[in-house]
């Protein structure tokens, strides 16, 4: 099983796969779906003493490392959009990682530090839209959807800033981790809702209800990007914002993300990433524009594996962030009227 | 590697007891979980000048408007309604940087309405030679302010009373245990710090700020090592009446072999004394007759008994050289005032020492003020370093709050620690060095410090740098 092999290569020292005995004290083991096998991966406790070593390794990896985690996060997405092509072993390995979300110095450290860029990006762009805001609760009154929320790493900061956040993730374990983590904070408990489902499942019920949709580190794993973007557009209010962060499809991302991370260093299991699924900013922009989303900004992000910090950069050849706004129907009809009164609906639909 | 250092941070000291009240029936699968204890965003342990100022600064910060802050003070509320007529014998020298912090949340206005004394000039000289150094600002800015500690506390408490919704204050709250959360993998337990008081009350908080003084309970509960050693000195404080009223805007300090003696202006007729000397001499000074005490003070400032001819001639040689190279003379030497009376019951003494916490922060805890560092009063920097800690921590916490971060997260706490340790360690080392340098009468060292002081006095840019660093 490649999952185990890759994981051992990191020095995790897995005991191996034990059959789930009665009364396992690992709660997430009980959450498996019926159709999956009954075997669970149990990690030995001394794993945590190696945290220093694991941290070292994680800090030495470039952006590809975070790709590794994202893959694990979004295996479930493939499950939902293309039914049963997901390898249950991949799911298991990821389930083993499900509880590790909130270790700020652990495997998900790069995602934690990406919040330093993502949260101000979302916050500042949303603040531009509203006129009177309170600095102590800048996003109060806003409804935000986080697609592929994982353990809730991005939902919680947005919730603290006052927004009402709905986090969705296809994997049950992630939702459980996220729910458990937010339950300790009474304020976040009220502001954040989690659901284990995919975007398609909620599109009908939540059409045009969200002020913003965030899909961070998601689109490079989605099978049908066009449908995904259309769904995002559907759930957004007119004038609402879509925030995306993803990886570019360049020679550099191939070299660092695929060759180095998967084949040389062996950190990411071979075949986890499909370079073909990476999306270039130009492609993304054209997809967004053709679905009624006006692109406002596209900026590059760069991860420094030594310091563990991200920073903004003008080069988008590795990671980048995009902000688009759903054009409001009202604006379109106004334009239509001011440009040439009396033009029939045909020309309007061509636009 | 940074990661290895971080590993040591997570060797959390398990608290003595959880203090009862295990959160009942925690089913982690369920959505919301009712906690019986309110979760505070920040708890400041210690209601001294620095702790109260921290709570005040947080409460008045715009990004903390919707957050809950708690200030725990073990003692009673000592701030009376009315300011007493007599001056208190514990005073602090407040730098312009600290004054800026205090005015940022409106406490400085209260101080100005009560009483404070600005000073424009500082004269520091040696008992063993004629060398002296004069700090003054050419423009009309004040170099610093002498304010009684009680006045500062009163001003801070007034500003706290204005924001009862943001900041809750609990007096007479002796803390018996602090419990930190275990490593992150124990997801069943609360991730907050648990605080248990002697009367059984319990609080939970996302960030605990330890401002509880040199014997900090927070620091020892967190297991943070403290590098400390006692100086063999005690400081004697008193409020003195001057022989005649003067403009009194100069702070005087003379380095005697037994320790520095300083006279800080309080008003036109009053000054505050801070005399650091050996334990025996300090006890003598506090218990001797008033006349003998006054004689001792006057002779400490005026007497030339420790001068030696060798040092005097060496000093004057350098002085001629300096005057030759730099014809424009810097400020003239002034003579300190003499004292005529002691305010009754104002003599007191307290021991001195040096202390510095090896770490200022751990997950969910930060130390500020004397809990983090303790310094000799010869440079007048003790409480100013604490106020500097507050400025830095507020800046980082405010940004973290605006970014929606978990307040107890190490990423911004380590930035605070780095920034402050760089400043504080240098200042503490410099103060310690000065103290040791001036505690001896050995000729080579006296010669060294005489020439050093004269040279520093002559080089204006260097003096300006020193003043700028000390006024932060």
CSV table of N, CA, C and O in Angstrom, one decimal, chain A residues 25 27-28 30 48-49 51-52 55-56 59-60 99-105 116 119-120 123-124 127 135-138 156-157 160-161 176-177 179-180 182-187 189 191 305-307 309, chain B residues 1-4 6-7 10 23 26 28-35 39 41 62-68 183-185 187-192 206 399 401-407 409-411 414-415:
chain,number,residue,atom,x,y,z
A,25,UNK,N,-9.8,3.6,21.5
A,25,UNK,CA,-10.0,4.9,22.1
A,25,UNK,C,-9.7,6.1,21.2
A,25,UNK,O,-9.4,7.2,21.5
A,27,UNK,N,-11.3,8.2,18.6
A,27,UNK,CA,-12.6,8.4,18.2
A,27,UNK,C,-12.8,8.5,16.6
A,27,UNK,O,-13.8,8.0,16.1
A,28,UNK,N,-11.8,8.9,15.9
A,28,UNK,CA,-12.0,9.0,14.5
A,28,UNK,C,-12.0,7.7,13.8
A,28,UNK,O,-12.5,7.5,12.7
A,30,UNK,N,-13.9,5.4,14.6
A,30,UNK,CA,-15.3,5.0,14.5
A,30,UNK,C,-16.1,5.6,13.4
A,30,UNK,O,-17.2,5.2,13.2
A,48,UNK,N,4.8,11.6,18.5
A,48,UNK,CA,4.8,13.1,18.8
A,48,UNK,C,6.2,13.5,19.3
A,48,UNK,O,6.5,14.7,19.2
A,49,UNK,N,6.9,12.6,19.9
A,49,UNK,CA,8.3,13.0,20.4
A,49,UNK,C,9.2,13.3,19.2
A,49,UNK,O,10.2,13.9,19.3
A,51,UNK,N,8.3,15.0,16.9
A,51,UNK,CA,7.8,16.2,16.2
A,51,UNK,C,8.8,17.1,15.7
A,51,UNK,O,8.7,17.7,14.7
A,52,UNK,N,9.9,17.2,16.5
A,52,UNK,CA,11.0,18.1,16.1
A,52,UNK,C,11.5,17.6,14.7
A,52,UNK,O,11.7,18.4,13.8
A,55,UNK,N,9.0,18.3,12.1
A,55,UNK,CA,9.0,19.7,11.7
A,55,UNK,C,10.1,20.0,10.8
A,55,UNK,O,10.0,20.8,9.9
A,56,UNK,N,11.3,19.5,11.2
A,56,UNK,CA,12.5,19.8,10.3
A,56,UNK,C,12.2,19.4,8.9
A,56,UNK,O,12.4,20.2,8.0
A,59,UNK,N,9.7,21.7,7.4
A,59,UNK,CA,10.1,23.0,7.1
A,59,UNK,C,11.1,23.0,5.9
A,59,UNK,O,11.3,24.0,5.2
A,60,UNK,N,11.7,21.9,5.6
A,60,UNK,CA,12.6,21.8,4.5
A,60,UNK,C,11.9,21.6,3.1
A,60,UNK,O,12.5,21.7,2.1
A,99,UNK,N,-6.6,14.2,12.4
A,99,UNK,CA,-6.5,14.9,13.6
A,99,UNK,C,-5.3,15.9,13.8
A,99,UNK,O,-5.2,16.5,14.7
A,100,UNK,N,-4.5,15.9,12.7
A,100,UNK,CA,-3.3,16.7,12.8
A,100,UNK,C,-3.4,18.1,12.4
A,100,UNK,O,-2.5,18.9,12.3
A,101,UNK,N,-4.6,18.5,12.0
A,101,UNK,CA,-4.8,19.8,11.5
A,101,UNK,C,-4.3,20.9,12.3
A,101,UNK,O,-3.8,21.9,11.9
A,102,UNK,N,-4.6,20.8,13.6
A,102,UNK,CA,-4.4,21.9,14.5
A,102,UNK,C,-3.0,22.0,15.2
A,102,UNK,O,-2.8,22.8,16.1
A,103,UNK,N,-2.1,21.2,14.8
A,103,UNK,CA,-0.8,21.3,15.3
A,103,UNK,C,0.0,22.3,14.5
A,103,UNK,O,0.3,22.1,13.3
A,104,UNK,N,0.2,23.5,15.1
A,104,UNK,CA,0.7,24.6,14.3
A,104,UNK,C,2.2,24.3,13.8
A,104,UNK,O,2.7,25.0,12.9
A,105,UNK,N,2.9,23.4,14.5
A,105,UNK,CA,4.2,23.1,14.0
A,105,UNK,C,4.3,21.8,13.3
A,105,UNK,O,5.4,21.3,13.1
A,116,UNK,N,-1.6,33.9,7.3
A,116,UNK,CA,-1.1,35.3,7.3
A,116,UNK,C,-1.3,36.1,6.0
A,116,UNK,O,-1.3,37.3,6.0
A,119,UNK,N,-6.0,35.4,5.1
A,119,UNK,CA,-7.0,36.2,5.9
A,119,UNK,C,-7.0,37.7,5.6
A,119,UNK,O,-8.1,38.2,5.3
A,120,UNK,N,-5.8,38.3,5.6
A,120,UNK,CA,-5.9,39.7,5.3
A,120,UNK,C,-6.4,39.9,3.8
A,120,UNK,O,-7.0,40.9,3.5
A,123,UNK,N,-10.1,39.6,4.0
A,123,UNK,CA,-10.7,40.7,4.9
A,123,UNK,C,-10.6,42.0,4.2
A,123,UNK,O,-11.6,42.8,4.1
A,124,UNK,N,-9.4,42.3,3.6
A,124,UNK,CA,-9.3,43.7,3.0
A,124,UNK,C,-10.1,43.8,1.7
A,124,UNK,O,-10.7,44.9,1.5
A,127,UNK,N,-13.6,44.3,2.9
A,127,UNK,CA,-13.9,45.6,3.5
A,127,UNK,C,-14.0,46.7,2.5
A,127,UNK,O,-14.7,47.7,2.7
A,135,UNK,N,-14.0,48.3,13.1
A,135,UNK,CA,-12.7,47.7,13.1
A,135,UNK,C,-12.5,46.5,14.0
A,135,UNK,O,-11.7,45.7,13.8
A,136,UNK,N,-13.4,46.5,15.1
A,136,UNK,CA,-13.2,45.3,16.0
A,136,UNK,C,-13.9,44.1,15.4
A,136,UNK,O,-13.5,43.0,15.9
A,137,UNK,N,-14.8,44.2,14.5
A,137,UNK,CA,-15.5,43.1,13.9
A,137,UNK,C,-15.7,43.3,12.5
A,137,UNK,O,-16.8,43.6,12.0
A,138,UNK,N,-14.6,43.3,11.7
A,138,UNK,CA,-14.7,43.9,10.3
A,138,UNK,C,-15.6,43.1,9.4
A,138,UNK,O,-16.2,43.7,8.5
A,156,UNK,N,-12.0,29.5,11.2
A,156,UNK,CA,-11.9,30.1,12.5
A,156,UNK,C,-11.4,31.5,12.5
A,156,UNK,O,-12.1,32.4,13.1
A,157,UNK,N,-10.3,31.9,11.8
A,157,UNK,CA,-10.0,33.3,11.7
A,157,UNK,C,-11.1,34.2,11.2
A,157,UNK,O,-11.4,35.3,11.7
A,160,UNK,N,-13.6,34.7,13.8
A,160,UNK,CA,-13.2,35.6,14.8
A,160,UNK,C,-13.4,37.0,14.3
A,160,UNK,O,-13.5,38.0,15.1
A,161,UNK,N,-13.3,37.3,13.0
A,161,UNK,CA,-13.4,38.6,12.5
A,161,UNK,C,-14.9,39.0,12.4
A,161,UNK,O,-15.2,40.0,11.8
A,176,UNK,N,-15.4,16.5,11.6
A,176,UNK,CA,-15.4,16.2,13.0
A,176,UNK,C,-14.3,16.9,13.8
A,176,UNK,O,-14.5,17.5,14.8
A,177,UNK,N,-13.1,16.9,13.2
A,177,UNK,CA,-12.0,17.6,13.8
A,177,UNK,C,-12.3,19.1,13.9
A,177,UNK,O,-12.1,19.7,15.0
A,179,UNK,N,-15.2,20.5,13.9
A,179,UNK,CA,-16.3,20.8,14.9
A,179,UNK,C,-15.8,20.7,16.3
A,179,UNK,O,-16.2,21.5,17.2
A,180,UNK,N,-15.0,19.7,16.5
A,180,UNK,CA,-14.5,19.6,17.9
A,180,UNK,C,-13.6,20.8,18.3
A,180,UNK,O,-13.7,21.2,19.4
A,182,UNK,N,-13.7,23.9,17.2
A,182,UNK,CA,-14.4,25.1,17.4
A,182,UNK,C,-15.3,25.1,18.6
A,182,UNK,O,-15.8,26.1,19.2
A,183,UNK,N,-15.6,23.8,19.1
A,183,UNK,CA,-16.6,23.7,20.2
A,183,UNK,C,-16.1,24.3,21.5
A,183,UNK,O,-16.9,24.7,22.4
A,184,UNK,N,-14.8,24.5,21.7
A,184,UNK,CA,-14.3,25.1,22.9
A,184,UNK,C,-14.5,26.6,23.0
A,184,UNK,O,-14.4,27.1,24.1
A,185,UNK,N,-14.7,27.2,21.9
A,185,UNK,CA,-14.8,28.7,21.9
A,185,UNK,C,-16.3,29.0,21.7
A,185,UNK,O,-16.8,28.8,20.6
A,186,UNK,N,-16.9,29.5,22.7
A,186,UNK,CA,-18.4,29.8,22.6
A,186,UNK,C,-18.8,30.7,21.5
A,186,UNK,O,-19.8,30.5,20.8
A,187,UNK,N,-17.9,31.7,21.2
A,187,UNK,CA,-18.3,32.6,20.1
A,187,UNK,C,-18.2,31.9,18.7
A,187,UNK,O,-19.0,32.0,17.9
A,189,UNK,N,-18.3,28.9,18.1
A,189,UNK,CA,-19.3,27.8,18.1
A,189,UNK,C,-20.6,28.3,17.4
A,189,UNK,O,-21.2,27.6,16.7
A,191,UNK,N,-20.8,31.1,15.5
A,191,UNK,CA,-20.6,31.7,14.2
A,191,UNK,C,-20.3,30.7,13.0
A,191,UNK,O,-20.5,31.1,11.9
A,305,UNK,N,10.6,27.7,2.9
A,305,UNK,CA,10.6,26.6,3.7
A,305,UNK,C,11.5,26.7,5.0
A,305,UNK,O,11.3,26.0,6.0
A,306,UNK,N,12.4,27.6,4.9
A,306,UNK,CA,13.3,27.7,6.1
A,306,UNK,C,12.7,28.6,7.2
A,306,UNK,O,12.8,28.2,8.4
A,307,UNK,N,12.0,29.7,6.8
A,307,UNK,CA,11.4,30.5,7.9
A,307,UNK,C,10.0,30.0,8.2
A,307,UNK,O,9.5,30.3,9.2
A,309,UNK,N,7.4,31.0,6.5
A,309,UNK,CA,6.5,32.1,6.2
A,309,UNK,C,6.2,32.2,4.7
A,309,UNK,O,7.0,31.9,3.9
B,1,UNK,N,18.0,24.7,14.6
B,1,UNK,CA,16.9,25.0,13.7
B,1,UNK,C,15.7,25.5,14.6
B,1,UNK,O,15.5,25.0,15.6
B,2,UNK,N,15.0,26.4,14.0
B,2,UNK,CA,13.9,27.0,14.8
B,2,UNK,C,12.9,25.9,15.3
B,2,UNK,O,12.4,26.0,16.3
B,3,UNK,N,12.7,24.9,14.5
B,3,UNK,CA,11.8,23.9,14.8
B,3,UNK,C,12.2,23.1,16.1
B,3,UNK,O,11.4,22.8,17.0
B,4,UNK,N,13.5,22.9,16.3
B,4,UNK,CA,14.0,22.3,17.5
B,4,UNK,C,13.8,23.1,18.7
B,4,UNK,O,13.4,22.6,19.8
B,6,UNK,N,11.4,25.2,19.0
B,6,UNK,CA,10.0,25.2,19.2
B,6,UNK,C,9.6,23.9,19.9
B,6,UNK,O,8.7,23.9,20.7
B,7,UNK,N,10.3,22.8,19.7
B,7,UNK,CA,10.0,21.6,20.4
B,7,UNK,C,10.1,21.8,21.9
B,7,UNK,O,9.3,21.3,22.6
B,10,UNK,N,7.2,23.1,23.7
B,10,UNK,CA,6.0,22.4,24.0
B,10,UNK,C,6.1,21.4,25.1
B,10,UNK,O,5.3,20.5,25.3
B,23,UNK,N,-14.9,19.4,32.5
B,23,UNK,CA,-16.0,19.8,31.7
B,23,UNK,C,-16.9,18.6,31.5
B,23,UNK,O,-16.5,17.6,31.0
B,26,UNK,N,-18.4,15.7,27.9
B,26,UNK,CA,-17.9,16.2,26.6
B,26,UNK,C,-18.0,15.1,25.5
B,26,UNK,O,-17.2,14.2,25.5
B,28,UNK,N,-17.3,14.7,21.9
B,28,UNK,CA,-16.7,15.6,20.9
B,28,UNK,C,-17.3,15.5,19.5
B,28,UNK,O,-17.1,16.3,18.6
B,29,UNK,N,-18.2,14.5,19.4
B,29,UNK,CA,-18.9,14.5,18.1
B,29,UNK,C,-20.0,15.5,18.0
B,29,UNK,O,-20.4,15.9,16.9
B,30,UNK,N,-20.5,16.0,19.1
B,30,UNK,CA,-21.6,16.9,19.1
B,30,UNK,C,-21.1,18.3,18.7
B,30,UNK,O,-19.9,18.6,18.8
B,31,UNK,N,-22.0,19.1,18.3
B,31,UNK,CA,-21.6,20.4,17.7
B,31,UNK,C,-21.2,21.3,18.8
B,31,UNK,O,-20.0,21.4,19.2
B,32,UNK,N,-22.1,22.0,19.5
B,32,UNK,CA,-21.7,23.0,20.5
B,32,UNK,C,-21.6,22.3,21.8
B,32,UNK,O,-22.3,21.3,22.1
B,33,UNK,N,-20.7,22.8,22.7
B,33,UNK,CA,-20.4,22.2,23.9
B,33,UNK,C,-20.6,23.3,25.0
B,33,UNK,O,-20.0,24.3,24.9
B,34,UNK,N,-21.5,23.1,25.9
B,34,UNK,CA,-21.6,24.2,26.9
B,34,UNK,C,-20.5,24.1,27.9
B,34,UNK,O,-20.3,23.1,28.6
B,35,UNK,N,-19.8,25.2,28.1
B,35,UNK,CA,-18.8,25.2,29.1
B,35,UNK,C,-19.4,26.0,30.3
B,35,UNK,O,-20.1,26.9,30.2
B,39,UNK,N,-15.0,31.9,28.9
B,39,UNK,CA,-13.7,31.9,28.3
B,39,UNK,C,-13.3,33.3,28.0
B,39,UNK,O,-14.0,34.0,27.3
B,41,UNK,N,-10.7,36.2,26.6
B,41,UNK,CA,-9.7,36.2,25.6
B,41,UNK,C,-8.3,36.5,26.2
B,41,UNK,O,-7.3,35.9,25.8
B,62,UNK,N,-8.8,49.3,19.7
B,62,UNK,CA,-10.0,49.2,18.9
B,62,UNK,C,-10.2,47.8,18.5
B,62,UNK,O,-11.4,47.3,18.3
B,63,UNK,N,-9.2,47.0,18.3
B,63,UNK,CA,-9.4,45.6,17.8
B,63,UNK,C,-9.8,44.7,18.9
B,63,UNK,O,-10.1,43.5,18.7
B,64,UNK,N,-9.8,45.2,20.2
B,64,UNK,CA,-10.2,44.3,21.3
B,64,UNK,C,-11.6,44.7,21.8
B,64,UNK,O,-12.0,44.3,22.9
B,65,UNK,N,-12.3,45.5,21.1
B,65,UNK,CA,-13.6,46.0,21.6
B,65,UNK,C,-14.6,44.9,21.9
B,65,UNK,O,-15.4,45.0,22.8
B,66,UNK,N,-14.6,43.8,21.1
B,66,UNK,CA,-15.5,42.8,21.4
B,66,UNK,C,-14.9,41.6,22.1
B,66,UNK,O,-15.4,40.5,22.2
B,67,UNK,N,-13.7,41.8,22.7
B,67,UNK,CA,-13.1,40.7,23.4
B,67,UNK,C,-13.2,40.9,24.9
B,67,UNK,O,-13.4,42.0,25.4
B,68,UNK,N,-13.1,39.8,25.6
B,68,UNK,CA,-13.3,39.9,27.1
B,68,UNK,C,-11.9,39.8,27.8
B,68,UNK,O,-11.1,38.9,27.5
B,183,UNK,N,-0.4,18.8,25.0
B,183,UNK,CA,-0.1,18.9,23.6
B,183,UNK,C,-1.4,18.7,22.7
B,183,UNK,O,-2.3,18.1,23.2
B,184,UNK,N,-1.3,19.3,21.5
B,184,UNK,CA,-2.5,19.4,20.7
B,184,UNK,C,-3.3,18.1,20.5
B,184,UNK,O,-4.4,18.1,20.3
B,185,UNK,N,-2.6,17.0,20.6
B,185,UNK,CA,-3.3,15.8,20.3
B,185,UNK,C,-4.3,15.4,21.3
B,185,UNK,O,-5.2,14.6,21.0
B,187,UNK,N,-7.2,16.1,22.1
B,187,UNK,CA,-8.3,17.0,21.6
B,187,UNK,C,-9.6,17.0,22.5
B,187,UNK,O,-10.5,17.7,22.3
B,188,UNK,N,-9.6,16.0,23.5
B,188,UNK,CA,-10.7,16.0,24.3
B,188,UNK,C,-10.7,17.1,25.4
B,188,UNK,O,-11.8,17.5,25.9
B,189,UNK,N,-9.5,17.6,25.7
B,189,UNK,CA,-9.4,18.6,26.8
B,189,UNK,C,-9.5,20.0,26.3
B,189,UNK,O,-9.2,20.2,25.1
B,190,UNK,N,-9.9,20.9,27.1
B,190,UNK,CA,-10.0,22.2,26.7
B,190,UNK,C,-8.7,22.8,26.3
B,190,UNK,O,-7.7,22.6,27.0
B,191,UNK,N,-8.6,23.5,25.3
B,191,UNK,CA,-7.3,24.1,24.8
B,191,UNK,C,-6.9,25.4,25.5
B,191,UNK,O,-5.9,26.0,25.2
B,192,UNK,N,-7.7,25.8,26.5
B,192,UNK,CA,-7.4,27.1,27.2
B,192,UNK,C,-6.7,26.9,28.5
B,192,UNK,O,-6.6,25.8,29.0
B,206,UNK,N,-7.6,32.4,26.7
B,206,UNK,CA,-6.9,32.0,25.5
B,206,UNK,C,-5.4,32.5,25.7
B,206,UNK,O,-4.5,31.9,25.0
B,399,UNK,N,-2.4,43.4,15.9
B,399,UNK,CA,-2.4,42.9,14.5
B,399,UNK,C,-2.9,41.5,14.4
B,399,UNK,O,-3.6,41.1,13.5
B,401,UNK,N,-5.2,40.1,16.4
B,401,UNK,CA,-6.6,40.2,16.5
B,401,UNK,C,-7.3,40.6,15.2
B,401,UNK,O,-8.3,40.1,14.8
B,402,UNK,N,-6.6,41.6,14.5
B,402,UNK,CA,-7.2,42.0,13.2
B,402,UNK,C,-7.1,41.0,12.1
B,402,UNK,O,-7.8,41.0,11.1
B,403,UNK,N,-6.1,40.1,12.3
B,403,UNK,CA,-6.0,39.0,11.4
B,403,UNK,C,-6.8,37.8,11.8
B,403,UNK,O,-6.7,36.7,11.2
B,404,UNK,N,-7.6,37.9,12.8
B,404,UNK,CA,-8.4,36.8,13.3
B,404,UNK,C,-7.7,35.6,13.9
B,404,UNK,O,-8.2,34.5,14.0
B,405,UNK,N,-6.4,35.9,14.3
B,405,UNK,CA,-5.6,34.7,14.8
B,405,UNK,C,-6.0,34.4,16.3
B,405,UNK,O,-6.6,35.1,17.0
B,406,UNK,N,-5.7,33.1,16.6
B,406,UNK,CA,-5.8,32.7,18.0
B,406,UNK,C,-4.8,33.5,18.8
B,406,UNK,O,-3.6,33.5,18.5
B,407,UNK,N,-5.3,34.2,19.9
B,407,UNK,CA,-4.4,35.1,20.6
B,407,UNK,C,-3.2,34.4,21.3
B,407,UNK,O,-2.2,35.0,21.5
B,409,UNK,N,-1.4,32.0,20.2
B,409,UNK,CA,-0.6,31.3,19.2
B,409,UNK,C,0.8,31.9,19.3
B,409,UNK,O,1.1,33.1,19.4
B,410,UNK,N,1.8,31.0,19.2
B,410,UNK,CA,3.2,31.4,19.3
B,410,UNK,C,3.7,32.3,18.3
B,410,UNK,O,4.7,33.0,18.5
B,411,UNK,N,3.1,32.3,17.1
B,411,UNK,CA,3.7,33.0,16.0
B,411,UNK,C,3.9,34.5,16.3
B,411,UNK,O,5.0,35.0,16.1
B,414,UNK,N,6.2,35.0,19.7
B,414,UNK,CA,7.7,35.0,19.6
B,414,UNK,C,8.2,36.3,19.0
B,414,UNK,O,9.3,36.7,19.3
B,415,UNK,N,7.4,36.9,18.1
B,415,UNK,CA,7.9,38.2,17.6
B,415,UNK,C,8.0,39.2,18.7
B,415,UNK,O,9.0,40.0,18.7
